[in-house]
């Protein structure tokens, strides 16, 4: 195992030589920028939000109970979240089986954290689970949950990308 000597680096500045930290995939090893982490989280959030909103709308329209609606919403959040990555890596030339493995590796932790946080906020917001689609409380809790989930999931993604995990797996195919 090779250990890099970081004693010569200026830790008070971000101006150090990133090329010294590059891996074979061309992305920083041992650290990831906040911008990269935010972009990965936004990508994940987009798929999750589409799936979750669709699930909430379907469950509410069908007059399902809270548990059934939430299960559908979470399931669709994972489906749409994985689909965004799956389509991108398939377009880059990966076969279907390999693309599924990349999507699972890239997005599972991010989607799971996001879903835990935003559904937890919805569940803990008084009246949100009983609110109708036409109620401001429904949308405020849902969108507020997404915002908080983004803030909490971004550092998780930054940590994972910096270790060559999570969304870093996808970057090899861009």
Coordinates of C-alpha atoms in Angstrom, one line a residue:
X1 CA 0.0 0.0 0.0
X2 CA 1.4 3.3 -1.1
X3 CA 1.1 6.2 1.4
X4 CA 1.3 9.7 0.0
X5 CA 3.2 12.4 2.0
X6 CA 0.9 15.3 2.4
X7 CA 3.2 17.3 4.7
X8 CA 4.3 19.6 1.9
X9 CA 0.8 20.6 1.0
X10 CA -0.6 23.9 1.9
X11 CA -3.7 22.9 4.0
X12 CA -4.9 26.5 4.1
X13 CA -5.6 26.6 0.4
X14 CA -7.4 24.6 -2.2
X15 CA -4.7 25.5 -4.7
X16 CA -2.7 22.4 -4.2
X17 CA -1.9 20.2 -7.2
X18 CA -4.9 17.9 -7.9
X19 CA -3.0 16.0 -10.6
X20 CA -0.9 14.4 -7.8
X21 CA -4.1 12.9 -6.5
X22 CA -5.6 11.5 -9.7
X23 CA -6.6 7.9 -10.1
X24 CA -6.9 6.0 -13.3
X25 CA -10.4 7.2 -13.8
X26 CA -9.3 10.8 -13.9
X27 CA -11.1 11.8 -10.7
X28 CA -9.6 13.0 -7.4
X29 CA -8.5 10.2 -5.1
X30 CA -8.7 10.8 -1.3
X31 CA -11.0 13.7 -1.7
X32 CA -13.9 15.1 -3.7
X33 CA -15.0 18.6 -4.3
X34 CA -18.2 19.9 -2.8
X35 CA -19.3 20.8 -6.3
X36 CA -18.8 17.2 -7.5
X37 CA -20.7 15.9 -4.5
X38 CA -23.5 18.4 -4.9
X39 CA -23.9 17.5 -8.6
X40 CA -24.0 13.8 -7.8
X41 CA -26.6 14.4 -5.0
X42 CA -28.7 16.6 -7.4
X43 CA -28.6 13.8 -10.0
X44 CA -29.8 11.3 -7.3
X45 CA -32.4 13.8 -5.9
X46 CA -33.9 14.3 -9.4
X47 CA -34.6 10.6 -9.9
X48 CA -35.8 10.2 -6.3
X49 CA -38.1 13.2 -6.4
X50 CA -39.7 12.1 -9.7
X51 CA -40.3 8.6 -8.3
X52 CA -41.4 9.7 -4.9
X53 CA -43.8 12.4 -6.1
X54 CA -45.3 10.0 -8.6
X55 CA -45.7 7.4 -5.8
X56 CA -47.4 9.9 -3.5
X57 CA -49.7 11.1 -6.3
X58 CA -50.7 7.6 -7.3
X59 CA -51.2 6.4 -3.7
X60 CA -53.2 9.4 -2.8
X61 CA -55.3 9.3 -6.0
X62 CA -56.1 5.6 -5.3
X63 CA -57.0 6.4 -1.7
X64 CA -54.3 4.1 -0.4
X65 CA -53.2 4.2 3.3
X66 CA -50.1 6.0 4.4
X67 CA -47.9 2.8 4.6
X68 CA -48.9 1.6 1.1
X69 CA -48.4 5.0 -0.4
X70 CA -45.0 5.5 1.2
X71 CA -43.8 2.0 0.1
X72 CA -44.8 2.8 -3.5
X73 CA -43.2 6.2 -3.3
X74 CA -39.9 4.8 -1.9
X75 CA -39.9 2.0 -4.4
X76 CA -40.4 4.4 -7.3
X77 CA -37.8 6.7 -5.9
X78 CA -35.2 3.8 -6.1
X79 CA -36.5 2.8 -9.6
X80 CA -36.2 6.3 -11.0
X81 CA -32.9 7.0 -9.2
X82 CA -31.3 3.9 -10.6
X83 CA -32.8 4.5 -14.0
X84 CA -31.1 7.8 -14.5
X85 CA -27.7 6.2 -13.9
X86 CA -28.6 3.0 -15.8
X87 CA -29.5 5.0 -18.9
X88 CA -26.4 7.1 -18.8
X89 CA -23.9 4.2 -18.5
X90 CA -25.8 2.2 -21.1
X91 CA -25.5 5.2 -23.5
X92 CA -21.7 5.1 -22.7
X93 CA -21.6 1.5 -24.0
X94 CA -21.9 -0.7 -21.0
X95 CA -23.9 -4.0 -21.4
X96 CA -27.1 -4.2 -19.4
X97 CA -25.7 -6.5 -16.6
X98 CA -22.7 -4.3 -16.1
X99 CA -24.8 -1.1 -16.2
X100 CA -27.1 -2.5 -13.4
X101 CA -24.0 -3.2 -11.3
X102 CA -22.7 0.3 -11.8
X103 CA -26.1 1.9 -11.0
X104 CA -26.4 -0.2 -7.8
X105 CA -22.9 0.7 -6.7
X106 CA -23.3 4.3 -7.6
X107 CA -26.7 5.1 -6.1
X108 CA -27.8 2.7 -3.4
X109 CA -26.3 4.5 -0.4
X110 CA -27.2 8.0 -1.7
X111 CA -30.8 7.0 -2.5
X112 CA -31.2 5.2 0.8
X113 CA -30.0 8.2 2.9
X114 CA -32.1 10.5 0.9
X115 CA -35.2 8.4 1.3
X116 CA -34.7 7.9 5.0
X117 CA -34.3 11.6 5.6
X118 CA -37.1 13.0 3.4
X119 CA -39.6 10.3 4.4
X120 CA -38.7 10.8 8.0
X121 CA -39.4 14.5 7.7
X122 CA -42.7 13.8 6.0
X123 CA -43.7 11.2 8.7
X124 CA -42.7 13.6 11.5
X125 CA -44.4 16.7 10.2
X126 CA -47.7 16.9 12.0
X127 CA -50.6 16.4 9.5
X128 CA -48.4 15.8 6.5
X129 CA -49.3 12.2 6.1
X130 CA -53.0 13.0 6.1
X131 CA -52.7 16.0 3.8
X132 CA -54.2 15.9 0.3
X133 CA -52.4 16.7 -2.9
X134 CA -54.2 20.1 -3.0
X135 CA -52.9 21.0 0.5
X136 CA -49.9 23.3 0.9
X137 CA -48.8 21.2 3.9
X138 CA -48.4 18.1 1.6
X139 CA -46.1 20.0 -0.8
X140 CA -44.2 21.9 1.9
X141 CA -43.4 18.8 3.8
X142 CA -42.4 16.9 0.7
X143 CA -40.2 19.7 -0.8
X144 CA -38.8 20.6 2.6
X145 CA -37.9 16.9 3.1
X146 CA -36.1 16.9 -0.3
X147 CA -34.2 20.1 0.7
X148 CA -33.0 18.6 4.0
X149 CA -32.2 15.3 2.4
X150 CA -30.0 17.1 -0.2
X151 CA -28.1 18.9 2.6
X152 CA -27.6 15.7 4.6
X153 CA -26.8 13.4 1.6
X154 CA -24.2 15.7 -0.1
X155 CA -21.5 15.1 2.6
X156 CA -22.2 11.4 2.4
X157 CA -21.7 11.5 -1.4
X158 CA -18.6 13.6 -0.9
X159 CA -17.1 11.1 1.5
X160 CA -18.0 8.2 -0.8
X161 CA -16.7 9.8 -4.0
X162 CA -13.5 10.7 -2.2
X163 CA -13.0 7.0 -1.6
X164 CA -13.8 5.9 -5.1
X165 CA -17.2 4.6 -4.2
X166 CA -20.8 5.8 -4.9
X167 CA -21.0 8.2 -7.8
X168 CA -17.3 7.9 -8.5
X169 CA -18.0 4.5 -10.1
X170 CA -20.1 6.3 -12.7
X171 CA -17.5 8.9 -13.6
X172 CA -15.3 6.3 -15.2
X173 CA -18.0 6.1 -18.0
X174 CA -18.3 9.8 -18.7

